[in-house]
Coordinates of C-alpha atoms in Angstrom, one line a residue:
X615 CA 4.9 -56.6 44.1
X616 CA 3.0 -57.8 47.2
X617 CA 1.4 -55.4 49.6
X618 CA 3.6 -54.3 52.4
X619 CA 3.1 -55.4 55.9
X620 CA 1.8 -51.9 56.8
X621 CA -1.2 -52.6 54.5
X622 CA -2.8 -55.8 55.9
X623 CA -5.3 -57.7 53.8
X624 CA -8.5 -59.5 54.9
X625 CA -7.8 -62.8 56.7
X626 CA -8.7 -66.3 55.6
X627 CA -7.2 -66.4 52.2
X628 CA -8.9 -68.6 49.6
X629 CA -6.8 -71.3 47.9
X630 CA -7.6 -71.2 44.2
X631 CA -6.8 -73.4 41.3
X632 CA -8.4 -74.5 38.0
X633 CA -12.2 -74.1 38.1
X634 CA -14.1 -77.3 38.3
X635 CA -17.6 -76.0 39.2
X636 CA -18.4 -74.5 35.8
X637 CA -20.7 -71.7 34.7
X638 CA -23.6 -72.6 36.9
X639 CA -21.5 -72.2 40.0
X640 CA -20.2 -68.8 38.7
X641 CA -23.8 -67.5 38.3
X642 CA -24.8 -68.3 41.9
X643 CA -23.8 -66.7 45.2
X644 CA -24.6 -68.0 48.7
X645 CA -27.4 -70.1 47.3
X646 CA -29.2 -67.1 45.6
X647 CA -29.9 -67.4 41.9
X648 CA -28.4 -64.5 39.9
X649 CA -29.8 -62.9 36.8
X650 CA -28.4 -60.5 34.2
X651 CA -29.9 -57.1 33.6
X652 CA -29.7 -57.4 29.8
X653 CA -26.4 -55.5 29.6
X654 CA -24.1 -58.3 30.7
X655 CA -24.0 -57.2 34.3
X656 CA -24.9 -59.6 37.1
X657 CA -27.5 -58.7 39.6
X658 CA -27.2 -60.6 43.0
X659 CA -30.0 -61.4 45.3
X660 CA -27.8 -61.0 48.5
X661 CA -26.9 -57.4 48.2
X662 CA -23.6 -57.9 46.5
X663 CA -22.3 -55.0 44.4
X664 CA -22.3 -55.1 40.6
X665 CA -18.6 -55.9 40.6
X666 CA -19.2 -59.1 42.5
X667 CA -17.6 -57.9 45.8
X668 CA -19.8 -58.7 48.7
X669 CA -20.2 -55.8 51.1
X670 CA -20.3 -56.2 54.8
X671 CA -20.8 -53.2 57.0
X672 CA -19.6 -51.0 54.1
X673 CA -16.2 -52.7 53.8
X674 CA -14.8 -55.2 51.2
X675 CA -14.8 -58.8 52.4
X676 CA -12.6 -60.1 49.5
X677 CA -10.0 -62.6 50.5
X678 CA -6.6 -62.9 48.9
X679 CA -6.3 -65.7 46.4
X680 CA -3.1 -67.7 46.8
X681 CA -2.1 -69.5 43.7
X682 CA 0.6 -72.1 43.5
X683 CA 3.9 -71.2 41.7
X684 CA 4.7 -67.8 40.2
X685 CA 3.8 -68.4 36.5
X686 CA 0.6 -67.3 35.0
X687 CA 0.1 -70.8 33.5
X688 CA 2.1 -73.9 34.3
X689 CA 3.2 -74.3 30.7
X690 CA 4.0 -70.6 30.1
X691 CA 7.0 -68.4 30.9
X692 CA 4.9 -65.3 31.9
X693 CA 5.4 -64.1 35.4
X694 CA 2.0 -63.8 37.2
X695 CA 3.0 -60.8 39.2
X696 CA 4.1 -58.9 36.2
X697 CA 0.9 -59.8 34.3
X698 CA -1.3 -58.7 37.2
X699 CA 0.6 -55.4 37.7
X700 CA 0.2 -54.6 34.0
X701 CA -3.5 -55.4 34.2
X702 CA -3.8 -53.0 37.2
X703 CA -2.0 -50.2 35.2
X704 CA -4.3 -50.8 32.2
X705 CA -7.5 -50.8 34.2
X706 CA -6.6 -47.6 35.9
X707 CA -5.6 -46.0 32.7
X708 CA -8.9 -46.6 31.1
X709 CA -11.0 -45.6 34.2
X710 CA -11.9 -48.9 35.8
X711 CA -10.7 -47.8 39.2
X712 CA -12.9 -50.0 41.4
X713 CA -12.1 -53.0 39.2
X714 CA -8.4 -52.3 39.7
X715 CA -8.8 -52.0 43.5
X716 CA -10.7 -55.3 43.5
X717 CA -8.0 -57.1 41.5
X718 CA -5.3 -55.5 43.8
X719 CA -7.1 -56.8 46.9
X720 CA -7.8 -60.3 45.5
X721 CA -4.3 -60.8 44.0
X722 CA -2.3 -59.3 46.8
X723 CA -0.2 -57.4 44.2
X724 CA 0.1 -53.6 44.1
X725 CA 0.9 -51.9 40.8
X726 CA 3.7 -49.9 42.3
X727 CA 5.2 -49.2 45.6
X728 CA 4.0 -46.0 47.5
X729 CA 7.4 -44.5 46.9
X730 CA 6.9 -44.6 43.2
X731 CA 3.5 -42.9 43.5
X732 CA 5.0 -40.2 45.6
X733 CA 7.9 -39.6 43.2
X734 CA 5.4 -39.1 40.3
X735 CA 3.4 -36.7 42.4
X736 CA 6.5 -34.7 43.3
X737 CA 7.4 -34.4 39.6
X738 CA 3.9 -33.4 38.5
X739 CA 3.7 -30.9 41.3
X740 CA 7.2 -29.4 40.6
X741 CA 8.5 -30.4 44.1
X742 CA 12.0 -30.9 42.7
X743 CA 14.0 -31.4 46.0
X744 CA 11.5 -34.1 47.1
X745 CA 11.7 -35.6 43.6
X746 CA 15.5 -35.9 43.8
X747 CA 15.3 -37.4 47.3
X748 CA 12.7 -40.0 46.1
X749 CA 14.8 -40.8 43.0
X750 CA 17.5 -42.2 45.2
X751 CA 15.1 -44.8 46.6
X752 CA 13.9 -46.1 43.2
X753 CA 16.6 -48.8 42.8
X754 CA 18.8 -47.1 40.2
X755 CA 22.0 -49.1 40.3
X756 CA 24.0 -47.6 37.5
X757 CA 25.7 -44.4 38.7
X758 CA 25.7 -42.9 35.2
X759 CA 21.9 -43.4 35.0
X760 CA 21.4 -41.7 38.3
X761 CA 23.4 -38.7 37.2
X762 CA 21.4 -38.6 33.9
X763 CA 18.1 -38.7 35.7
X764 CA 19.2 -35.9 38.0
X765 CA 20.2 -33.8 35.1
X766 CA 16.8 -34.2 33.5
X767 CA 15.1 -33.1 36.7
X768 CA 17.4 -30.1 37.2
X769 CA 16.9 -29.1 33.5
X770 CA 13.1 -29.0 34.0
X771 CA 13.6 -27.0 37.3
X772 CA 15.9 -24.6 35.5
X773 CA 13.6 -24.0 32.6
X774 CA 10.6 -23.4 34.8
X775 CA 12.5 -20.9 36.9
X776 CA 13.5 -19.1 33.7
X777 CA 10.0 -19.2 32.4
X778 CA 8.8 -17.7 35.7
X779 CA 11.5 -15.0 35.2
X780 CA 13.3 -16.0 38.4
X781 CA 16.7 -15.5 36.8
X782 CA 18.8 -15.5 39.9
X783 CA 17.4 -18.8 41.2
X784 CA 17.8 -20.3 37.6
X785 CA 21.4 -19.1 37.5
X786 CA 22.1 -20.8 40.8
X787 CA 20.6 -24.1 39.5
X788 CA 22.7 -23.8 36.4
X789 CA 26.0 -23.3 38.3
X790 CA 25.5 -25.7 41.3
X791 CA 23.3 -28.4 40.0
X792 CA 23.3 -28.6 36.2
X793 CA 27.0 -28.0 35.8
X794 CA 27.8 -30.9 38.1
X795 CA 25.5 -33.4 36.5
X796 CA 25.7 -32.4 32.8
X797 CA 26.6 -35.3 30.5
X798 CA 27.3 -33.0 27.6
X799 CA 29.1 -29.7 27.8
X800 CA 27.5 -28.6 24.5
X801 CA 24.0 -29.1 26.0
X802 CA 25.1 -27.1 29.1
X803 CA 26.3 -24.3 26.9
X804 CA 22.9 -24.3 25.0
X805 CA 21.0 -24.1 28.3
X806 CA 23.2 -21.3 29.6
X807 CA 22.5 -19.2 26.5
X808 CA 18.8 -19.1 27.5
X809 CA 19.6 -16.8 30.4
X810 CA 19.7 -14.0 27.8
X811 CA 16.0 -14.5 26.9
X812 CA 13.7 -11.9 28.2
X813 CA 10.4 -13.3 27.3
X814 CA 8.9 -16.7 28.4
X815 CA 7.7 -17.5 24.9
X816 CA 11.3 -17.0 23.6
X817 CA 12.6 -19.4 26.2
X818 CA 10.0 -22.1 25.2
X819 CA 10.6 -21.7 21.5
X820 CA 14.4 -21.8 21.7
X821 CA 14.4 -24.7 24.2
X822 CA 11.8 -26.7 22.2
X823 CA 9.8 -27.0 25.4
X824 CA 6.1 -26.2 26.1
X825 CA 6.4 -24.9 29.6
X826 CA 5.4 -25.8 33.1
X827 CA 1.7 -25.7 32.3
X828 CA 2.0 -27.8 29.1
X829 CA 3.0 -31.4 28.8
X830 CA 6.7 -31.0 29.8
X831 CA 6.3 -32.6 33.2
X832 CA 4.6 -35.7 31.7
X833 CA 7.3 -35.8 29.1
X834 CA 9.9 -35.7 31.9
X835 CA 8.4 -38.8 33.5
X836 CA 8.5 -40.6 30.2
X837 CA 12.2 -39.6 29.8
X838 CA 13.0 -40.7 33.3
X839 CA 11.6 -44.2 32.6
X840 CA 14.8 -44.9 30.7
X841 CA 16.8 -44.8 33.9
X842 CA 14.5 -46.2 36.5
X843 CA 14.1 -50.1 36.5
X844 CA 10.9 -51.1 34.7
X845 CA 10.0 -53.5 37.6
X846 CA 9.9 -50.5 39.9
X847 CA 8.2 -47.9 37.8
X848 CA 6.2 -49.6 35.0
X849 CA 6.5 -47.7 31.6
X850 CA 3.3 -45.9 30.7
X851 CA 0.7 -47.9 28.7
X852 CA 3.0 -51.0 28.8
X853 CA 0.2 -53.4 28.0
X854 CA -0.8 -51.4 24.9
X855 CA 2.8 -51.3 23.8
X856 CA 3.0 -55.1 24.0
X857 CA -0.2 -55.4 22.0
X858 CA 1.0 -53.0 19.3
X859 CA 4.3 -54.9 19.1
X860 CA 2.3 -58.2 18.7
X861 CA 0.2 -56.6 15.9
X862 CA 3.3 -55.2 14.1
X863 CA 5.0 -58.6 14.3
X864 CA 1.9 -60.3 12.9
X865 CA 2.0 -57.8 9.9
X866 CA 5.6 -58.6 9.3
X867 CA 5.0 -62.3 9.3
X868 CA 1.9 -62.0 7.1
X869 CA 3.5 -62.8 3.7
X870 CA 0.9 -61.1 1.6
X871 CA 0.1 -58.1 3.8
X872 CA 0.0 -54.9 1.7
X873 CA -2.3 -52.4 3.4
X874 CA -1.4 -49.5 5.7
X875 CA -1.2 -50.1 9.4
X876 CA -3.9 -47.6 10.2
X877 CA -6.4 -49.3 7.9
X878 CA -5.6 -52.8 9.0
X879 CA -8.2 -54.3 11.4
X880 CA -6.6 -55.6 14.6
X881 CA -8.4 -58.2 16.7
X882 CA -7.2 -59.6 20.1
X883 CA -9.1 -62.7 19.4
X884 CA -7.3 -63.9 16.3
X885 CA -4.0 -63.5 14.5
X886 CA -3.9 -61.2 11.4
X887 CA -3.6 -63.0 8.1
X888 CA -4.1 -61.7 4.5
X889 CA -5.0 -63.8 1.5
X890 CA -3.3 -62.9 -1.8
X891 CA -6.3 -61.4 -3.5
X892 CA -4.9 -57.9 -2.8
X893 CA -1.5 -58.7 -4.3
X894 CA -0.6 -57.2 -7.7
X895 CA -0.1 -60.5 -9.5
X896 CA -2.1 -59.8 -12.7
X897 CA -1.1 -58.0 -15.8
X898 CA -3.7 -55.3 -16.5
X899 CA -1.9 -53.3 -19.2
X900 CA 0.8 -54.0 -21.7
X901 CA 2.6 -50.9 -23.0
X902 CA 3.9 -51.3 -26.6
X903 CA 5.9 -48.4 -27.9
X904 CA 9.6 -49.4 -28.0
X905 CA 11.1 -51.0 -31.1
X906 CA 13.8 -52.9 -29.2
X907 CA 14.6 -54.3 -25.8
X908 CA 13.4 -52.2 -22.8
X909 CA 16.2 -51.9 -20.3
X910 CA 14.8 -49.7 -17.5
X911 CA 11.6 -48.3 -16.0
X912 CA 11.1 -45.6 -13.3
X913 CA 7.9 -44.2 -11.7
X914 CA 7.5 -40.5 -11.1
X915 CA 7.1 -39.6 -7.4
X916 CA 3.4 -38.9 -7.8
X917 CA 2.9 -42.3 -9.3
X918 CA 1.1 -41.0 -12.4
X919 CA 3.9 -41.3 -14.9
X920 CA 6.3 -44.1 -15.9
X921 CA 9.5 -43.5 -17.8
X922 CA 11.1 -46.3 -19.8
X923 CA 14.5 -46.5 -21.5
X924 CA 15.3 -48.8 -24.4
X925 CA 17.9 -50.2 -26.6
X926 CA 16.1 -48.4 -29.5
X927 CA 17.8 -45.1 -28.3
X928 CA 14.6 -43.6 -27.0
X929 CA 12.9 -42.9 -23.7
X930 CA 9.1 -42.8 -23.3
X931 CA 7.1 -41.1 -20.6
X932 CA 3.8 -42.9 -20.2
X933 CA 0.8 -41.3 -18.5
X934 CA -1.8 -43.1 -16.5
X935 CA -5.1 -41.2 -16.5
X936 CA -7.7 -41.1 -13.7
X937 CA -9.6 -43.9 -15.5
X938 CA -6.5 -46.1 -15.6
X939 CA -6.1 -45.6 -19.3
X940 CA -2.5 -45.4 -20.4
X941 CA -1.0 -43.3 -23.2
X942 CA 2.4 -42.2 -24.4
X943 CA 2.8 -38.7 -23.0
X944 CA 6.2 -38.0 -24.6
X945 CA 8.7 -39.9 -26.7
X946 CA 12.2 -38.7 -26.2
X947 CA 14.3 -39.7 -29.2
X948 CA 17.3 -37.4 -29.2
X949 CA 19.8 -40.0 -28.0
X950 CA 22.8 -41.3 -29.9
X951 CA 23.0 -44.5 -27.9
X952 CA 20.6 -46.9 -26.1
X953 CA 19.1 -45.5 -22.9
X954 CA 19.9 -47.4 -19.8
X955 CA 19.6 -45.0 -16.9
X956 CA 16.6 -42.9 -15.7
X957 CA 15.9 -40.6 -12.7
X958 CA 13.0 -38.3 -11.9
X959 CA 13.5 -35.0 -10.1
X960 CA 11.7 -34.7 -6.7
X961 CA 9.0 -32.5 -8.2
X962 CA 8.7 -34.7 -11.3
X963 CA 9.3 -31.7 -13.5
X964 CA 12.6 -33.1 -14.9
X965 CA 13.8 -36.4 -16.1
X966 CA 17.4 -37.6 -16.5
X967 CA 18.4 -40.1 -19.1
X968 CA 21.8 -41.8 -19.4
X969 CA 23.0 -43.1 -22.8
X970 CA 26.6 -44.3 -22.9
X971 CA 28.7 -41.3 -21.5
X972 CA 25.9 -38.8 -22.2
X973 CA 23.5 -37.5 -19.6
X974 CA 20.4 -35.6 -20.8
X975 CA 18.1 -33.4 -18.7
X976 CA 14.5 -33.2 -20.0
X977 CA 11.5 -31.0 -19.3
X978 CA 8.8 -33.6 -18.6
X979 CA 5.9 -31.3 -19.5
X980 CA 7.2 -30.1 -22.9
X981 CA 9.7 -32.9 -23.8
X982 CA 12.4 -30.3 -24.5
X983 CA 16.1 -31.3 -23.8
X984 CA 17.3 -28.7 -21.3
X985 CA 21.0 -29.8 -21.2
X986 CA 23.4 -32.5 -22.3
X987 CA 26.3 -33.4 -20.1
X988 CA 29.3 -35.2 -21.4
X989 CA 31.8 -35.1 -18.5
X990 CA 32.0 -38.8 -18.1
X991 CA 34.4 -40.7 -20.4
X992 CA 32.7 -44.1 -20.2
X993 CA 29.2 -45.4 -19.8
X994 CA 27.0 -43.6 -17.2
X995 CA 25.5 -46.5 -15.2
X996 CA 23.7 -44.6 -12.4
X997 CA 21.7 -41.4 -11.9
X998 CA 20.2 -40.4 -8.6
X999 CA 18.5 -37.2 -7.5
X1000 CA 19.6 -36.0 -4.0
X1001 CA 16.7 -36.4 -1.5
X1002 CA 16.8 -32.7 -0.6
X1003 CA 16.2 -31.7 -4.2
X1004 CA 19.4 -29.7 -4.5
X1005 CA 20.7 -31.6 -7.5
X1006 CA 21.7 -35.1 -8.6
X1007 CA 24.6 -37.4 -8.7
X1008 CA 26.0 -39.7 -11.4
X1009 CA 28.3 -42.7 -11.5
X1010 CA 30.1 -44.3 -14.4
X1011 CA 32.4 -47.1 -15.5
X1012 CA 35.2 -44.4 -15.7
X1013 CA 35.5 -44.7 -11.8
X1014 CA 34.0 -41.2 -11.4
X1015 CA 31.2 -39.8 -9.3
X1016 CA 30.0 -36.3 -10.1
X1017 CA 27.5 -34.1 -8.3
X1018 CA 25.4 -31.6 -10.3
X1019 CA 22.9 -28.9 -9.5
X1020 CA 19.2 -28.9 -10.5
X1021 CA 20.1 -27.2 -13.8
X1022 CA 22.7 -29.8 -14.8
X1023 CA 25.8 -27.8 -13.9
X1024 CA 28.7 -29.7 -12.4
X1025 CA 29.2 -28.7 -8.8
X1026 CA 31.7 -31.3 -7.6
X1027 CA 33.8 -34.1 -9.1
X1028 CA 34.8 -36.8 -6.5
X1029 CA 38.2 -38.3 -6.4
X1030 CA 38.5 -41.5 -8.6
X1031 CA 36.8 -44.4 -7.0
X1032 CA 38.2 -47.8 -6.4
X1033 CA 35.6 -49.5 -8.6
X1034 CA 34.1 -49.2 -12.0
X1035 CA 30.7 -48.1 -10.8
X1036 CA 27.8 -50.2 -12.1
X1037 CA 25.2 -48.6 -9.9
X1038 CA 24.8 -46.2 -7.0
X1039 CA 22.0 -44.9 -4.7
X1040 CA 21.8 -42.1 -2.2
X1041 CA 20.2 -43.0 1.2
X1042 CA 16.9 -41.1 1.8
X1043 CA 18.4 -39.6 5.0
X1044 CA 21.1 -37.9 2.8
X1045 CA 24.0 -39.4 4.8
X1046 CA 25.5 -42.1 2.5
X1047 CA 26.1 -43.0 -1.1
X1048 CA 26.1 -46.7 -1.7
X1049 CA 28.0 -47.9 -4.8
X1050 CA 28.5 -51.3 -6.4
X1051 CA 31.0 -52.2 -9.1
X1052 CA 34.1 -54.0 -10.1
X1053 CA 37.7 -53.3 -9.1
X1054 CA 40.3 -54.7 -11.4
X1055 CA 43.7 -54.5 -9.7
X1056 CA 46.7 -53.8 -12.0
X1057 CA 49.9 -55.7 -12.3
X1058 CA 51.5 -53.0 -10.2
X1059 CA 49.0 -53.8 -7.4
X1060 CA 49.9 -57.5 -7.8
X1061 CA 53.6 -56.8 -7.5
X1062 CA 53.1 -54.6 -4.5
X1063 CA 51.1 -57.3 -2.7
X1064 CA 53.7 -60.0 -3.5
X1065 CA 56.5 -57.8 -2.1
X1066 CA 54.6 -57.4 1.1
X1067 CA 54.0 -61.2 1.3
X1068 CA 50.3 -60.8 1.1
X1069 CA 48.5 -64.0 2.2
X1070 CA 47.0 -65.9 -0.8
X1071 CA 50.0 -65.4 -3.1
X1072 CA 51.3 -68.8 -4.3
X1073 CA 55.0 -69.7 -4.9
X1074 CA 56.5 -71.8 -7.6
X1075 CA 59.1 -74.6 -7.1
X1076 CA 61.9 -72.0 -7.0
X1077 CA 60.2 -70.1 -4.2
X1078 CA 59.2 -67.1 -6.2
X1079 CA 55.7 -65.8 -6.5
X1080 CA 53.8 -67.3 -9.4
X1081 CA 51.5 -64.3 -9.7
X1082 CA 54.0 -61.5 -9.3
X1083 CA 53.7 -60.2 -12.9
X1084 CA 50.1 -61.3 -13.5
X1085 CA 47.0 -59.1 -12.9
X1086 CA 44.9 -60.1 -10.0
X1087 CA 41.4 -61.3 -10.6
X1088 CA 38.7 -58.6 -10.5
X1089 CA 37.1 -57.8 -7.2
X1090 CA 33.5 -57.0 -7.0
X1091 CA 32.8 -54.5 -4.2
X1092 CA 30.1 -52.6 -2.4
X1093 CA 31.6 -49.3 -1.2
X1094 CA 29.7 -47.0 1.1
X1095 CA 30.7 -43.3 1.2
X1096 CA 29.7 -40.6 3.7
X1097 CA 28.0 -38.1 1.4
X1098 CA 29.1 -34.9 3.0
X1099 CA 32.8 -35.9 3.4
X1100 CA 33.0 -38.3 0.4
X1101 CA 35.1 -40.6 2.7
X1102 CA 34.8 -44.3 2.5
X1103 CA 32.8 -45.7 5.5
X1104 CA 33.2 -49.3 4.5
X1105 CA 34.2 -51.5 1.5
X1106 CA 32.7 -54.9 1.2
X1107 CA 34.2 -57.6 -1.1
X1108 CA 31.5 -59.7 -2.8
X1109 CA 31.8 -62.7 -5.1
X1110 CA 30.0 -62.3 -8.4
X1111 CA 29.1 -59.3 -10.5
X1112 CA 26.9 -56.6 -8.9
X1113 CA 24.4 -54.9 -11.2
X1114 CA 22.1 -52.8 -9.2
X1115 CA 21.5 -51.3 -5.7
X1116 CA 18.3 -49.9 -4.1
X1117 CA 18.0 -48.4 -0.6
X1118 CA 15.0 -49.0 1.8
X1119 CA 13.0 -45.9 2.9
X1120 CA 14.4 -46.1 6.4
X1121 CA 17.9 -45.8 4.9
X1122 CA 19.0 -49.0 6.7
X1123 CA 19.1 -51.7 4.1
X1124 CA 20.7 -52.0 0.6
X1125 CA 19.2 -54.4 -1.9
X1126 CA 22.0 -55.6 -4.3
X1127 CA 21.5 -57.7 -7.4
X1128 CA 24.3 -60.3 -7.4
X1129 CA 25.3 -62.6 -10.2
X1130 CA 24.9 -65.5 -10.4
X1131 CA 21.2 -65.9 -9.4
X1132 CA 21.1 -64.1 -6.1
X1133 CA 19.8 -60.9 -4.5
X1134 CA 21.4 -59.8 -1.2
X1135 CA 19.9 -57.6 1.5
X1136 CA 22.7 -55.8 3.4
X1137 CA 22.2 -54.1 6.8
X1138 CA 24.0 -50.8 6.4
X1139 CA 23.9 -50.0 10.2
X1140 CA 25.5 -53.3 11.2
X1141 CA 27.5 -53.8 8.1
X1142 CA 26.5 -57.4 7.5
X1143 CA 24.4 -59.5 5.2
X1144 CA 20.9 -59.7 6.5
X1145 CA 19.2 -62.1 3.9
X1146 CA 19.5 -63.7 0.5
X1147 CA 16.7 -64.1 -2.1
X1148 CA 17.2 -66.8 -4.6
X1149 CA 15.3 -68.5 -7.4
X1150 CA 15.6 -65.9 -10.3
X1151 CA 18.1 -66.3 -13.0
X1152 CA 20.9 -63.8 -13.6
X1153 CA 24.2 -64.6 -15.2
X1154 CA 24.9 -62.4 -18.2
X1155 CA 22.5 -59.4 -18.1
X1156 CA 22.0 -56.3 -15.9
X1157 CA 18.9 -57.0 -13.7
X1158 CA 17.4 -54.3 -11.5
X1159 CA 15.3 -55.3 -8.5
X1160 CA 13.4 -53.1 -6.0
X1161 CA 11.5 -53.0 -2.7
X1162 CA 7.8 -52.9 -3.0
X1163 CA 4.5 -52.8 -1.1
X1164 CA 3.7 -51.2 2.3
X1165 CA 7.0 -50.4 4.1
X1166 CA 9.0 -52.2 1.4
X1167 CA 7.7 -55.5 2.6
X1168 CA 8.3 -57.2 -0.8
X1169 CA 11.4 -57.7 -2.9
X1170 CA 10.8 -57.9 -6.6
X1171 CA 13.1 -58.8 -9.4
X1172 CA 13.2 -59.6 -13.1
X1173 CA 15.0 -62.7 -14.4
X1174 CA 16.7 -64.0 -17.5
X1175 CA 14.1 -66.7 -17.8
X1176 CA 11.5 -64.1 -18.7
X1177 CA 9.6 -64.2 -15.3
X1178 CA 9.1 -61.7 -12.5
X1179 CA 10.0 -63.0 -9.0
X1180 CA 8.5 -61.7 -5.7
X1181 CA 9.7 -62.5 -2.2
X1182 CA 8.5 -61.7 1.3
X1183 CA 11.3 -59.4 2.6
X1184 CA 11.0 -60.4 6.3
X1185 CA 11.1 -64.2 5.8
X1186 CA 12.8 -64.5 2.4
X1187 CA 10.0 -66.7 1.2
X1188 CA 9.4 -66.8 -2.6
X1189 CA 5.8 -65.8 -3.0
X1190 CA 5.2 -65.5 -6.8
X1191 CA 6.8 -66.3 -10.1
X1192 CA 4.8 -64.2 -12.5
X1193 CA 4.9 -65.1 -16.2
X1194 CA 3.6 -63.2 -19.2
X1195 CA 6.6 -61.6 -20.8
X1196 CA 7.9 -63.1 -24.0
X1197 CA 11.4 -64.5 -24.7
X1198 CA 14.4 -62.8 -23.2
X1199 CA 15.3 -61.2 -19.9
X1200 CA 13.0 -59.1 -17.7
X1201 CA 15.5 -56.4 -17.1
X1202 CA 13.9 -54.0 -14.5
X1203 CA 11.0 -53.7 -12.1
X1204 CA 9.7 -50.6 -10.3
X1205 CA 6.9 -50.4 -7.7
X1206 CA 4.5 -47.5 -7.9
X1207 CA 5.3 -45.1 -4.9
X1208 CA 1.7 -44.0 -4.6
X1209 CA -0.1 -47.3 -5.2
X1210 CA 0.9 -50.2 -3.1
X1211 CA -0.9 -52.6 -5.4
X1212 CA 0.8 -51.7 -8.7
X1213 CA 4.3 -52.2 -10.2
X1214 CA 5.8 -52.3 -13.6
X1215 CA 8.3 -54.6 -15.4
X1216 CA 10.1 -54.3 -18.7
X1217 CA 11.7 -56.9 -20.9
X1218 CA 13.7 -57.8 -24.0
X1219 CA 10.4 -58.6 -25.6
X1220 CA 10.0 -54.8 -26.2
X1221 CA 7.1 -54.5 -23.8
X1222 CA 6.3 -53.0 -20.4
X1223 CA 3.7 -54.7 -18.2
X1224 CA 1.7 -53.1 -15.5
X1225 CA 0.9 -55.5 -12.7
X1226 CA -2.1 -54.9 -10.3
X1227 CA -4.3 -56.6 -7.8
X1228 CA -7.3 -58.3 -9.5
X1229 CA -10.8 -56.8 -9.1
X1230 CA -14.1 -58.5 -9.4
X1231 CA -14.8 -56.8 -12.7
X1232 CA -11.8 -58.5 -14.2
X1233 CA -13.2 -62.0 -13.7
X1234 CA -9.7 -63.4 -13.4
X1235 CA -8.4 -66.8 -12.3
X1236 CA -6.3 -65.3 -9.5
X1237 CA -4.5 -68.4 -8.3
X1238 CA -3.0 -69.2 -11.7
X1239 CA -2.7 -65.6 -12.9
X1240 CA -4.0 -66.7 -16.3
X1241 CA -6.4 -65.3 -18.9
X1242 CA -5.8 -61.7 -18.0
X1243 CA -7.2 -58.9 -20.2
X1244 CA -4.5 -56.9 -22.1
X1245 CA -4.9 -53.3 -23.3
X1246 CA -2.5 -51.7 -25.6
X1247 CA -1.7 -48.0 -25.6
X1248 CA -1.8 -46.6 -29.1
X1249 CA -3.2 -43.1 -28.5
X1250 CA -0.9 -40.1 -28.1
X1251 CA -1.3 -36.8 -26.3
X1252 CA -0.8 -33.4 -28.0
X1253 CA 1.7 -33.8 -30.8
X1254 CA 2.8 -37.2 -29.6
X1255 CA 1.7 -40.2 -31.7
X1256 CA 2.7 -43.7 -30.8
X1257 CA 1.9 -46.8 -32.8
X1258 CA 4.3 -49.8 -32.4
X1259 CA 7.2 -47.4 -31.6
X1260 CA 6.6 -44.9 -34.3
X1261 CA 5.9 -41.3 -33.3
X1262 CA 7.0 -37.7 -33.2
X1263 CA 9.1 -36.1 -30.7
X1264 CA 7.1 -33.9 -28.4

């Protein structure tokens, strides 16, 4: 915003445009040669100050620069006034007060109107009546926003009066000001209950508020920014926010980025870009211990152990030592059927295995089977520990979902689901259960639909429904349940078989393996398909994909062609096709939760491969991922012995 007429600027404004005089002109002033002092500051021979402002009689003689148009550059869409005002805010924030004053004088723009400055002073000084009067002059158009802003101010006023033990005045504010502006009766009830507190510390603790002498008034200003137009009162550190957003966007677009944000260098001079040297595209270890196809792998939460389940009716817990040497920690053989489902408890002390309709609970230190559960009547396809550690949940082809406690005792059997569950996952925020599977309507369903004239039914020449006595084609669905109520939130019909589902750490996205040859990313918040990942082969087998890398920035999947496929999650770009497994399908992949540069894959070739980023010691041909060293685990631990799948139970 321009200075108001009450604050006149120096006369004789300078008309400015693109510079044509060059560096030599910049380094001279009134014919006097300038020289630097070795620290980058310019020393003038005519008495000019170090910031380049010529002083006459102790007053600034800077003239306002009038530039054509209102854009920062002719070919940009950035408003010059907004840019300068953000610069003014940033300069003042970091302490360049004189530089900000110079820019303000030369540009003719002020960071904020005087009324905004006074409003901030009123809030920081606790002058609540003045603050409310000033609030009315800050351009809030929405009436609801005005009431919400008033409520926040009155709430602060009320809490400070209670803290000062001025209970009568606080009660007056509660009745006359808060009650009339409260957007939420529940919140008003909570505030009124604070009247009973006798100690200031009790008030602060119960209100989650740090007091008048803390940061609460600064926080109030931050909260008020939501209701006051940003063009009137610029949000705090706005320039820094824009820079951070740019950095985060660069990281999202960097297809091989795989390092934490806090350890990623950020330069304003160049865009961020990673090469693929840090990507785990090289096999460093091949684990051989199973005698048949390996169907599933899962990492422990501490990233030190890897569980594998196989068609050979065993599960193996592998251990990675501090020197990255692998060994078979335990071989769990007490299964009557192939092992297809695995799940670690939150503290990694227990492991669940699913084999047909049996669920077994194992002690991961001793290898002893703690309990066997046979409540399901068909194949158990999914096992998932609850994120709060209170127990686990299972799903099966018998259309049943069962909840269990940490000891393996059944606590709750859900009503029959609409699908034969092929996989399920609990969201990390403990709000939803996402299931996938197949619903096969019966002939009764078909007759019912025909009698209702359901669209899509066809009629024969006599006018009767041709499908009235025939079963409908199976429907593949993703059904999302609210965990606490077990009610269906949404049911999404999908074409093709659905074999696995994984949930992102922010609980927003579901990654669903979809046959044929497709992986889908669903936005659970918006209830829509966000992205597809294609290239891998899946038609007949169960393939389990996963998120991987920092913030789940990669999507990884096995394939029936024996390769591992990796995509960039944000763009959907196929980054890598990793070969190395033998004939047959790569059935499952799992990313190490503690090491962003390591994941595992398992295959019909009886092996498990550990993929890591190459190091200089490996001497690998990184671009082609060829000639990798392979180490085989043959040494057991304790009573465990493992050589080509042969060994004792621990």
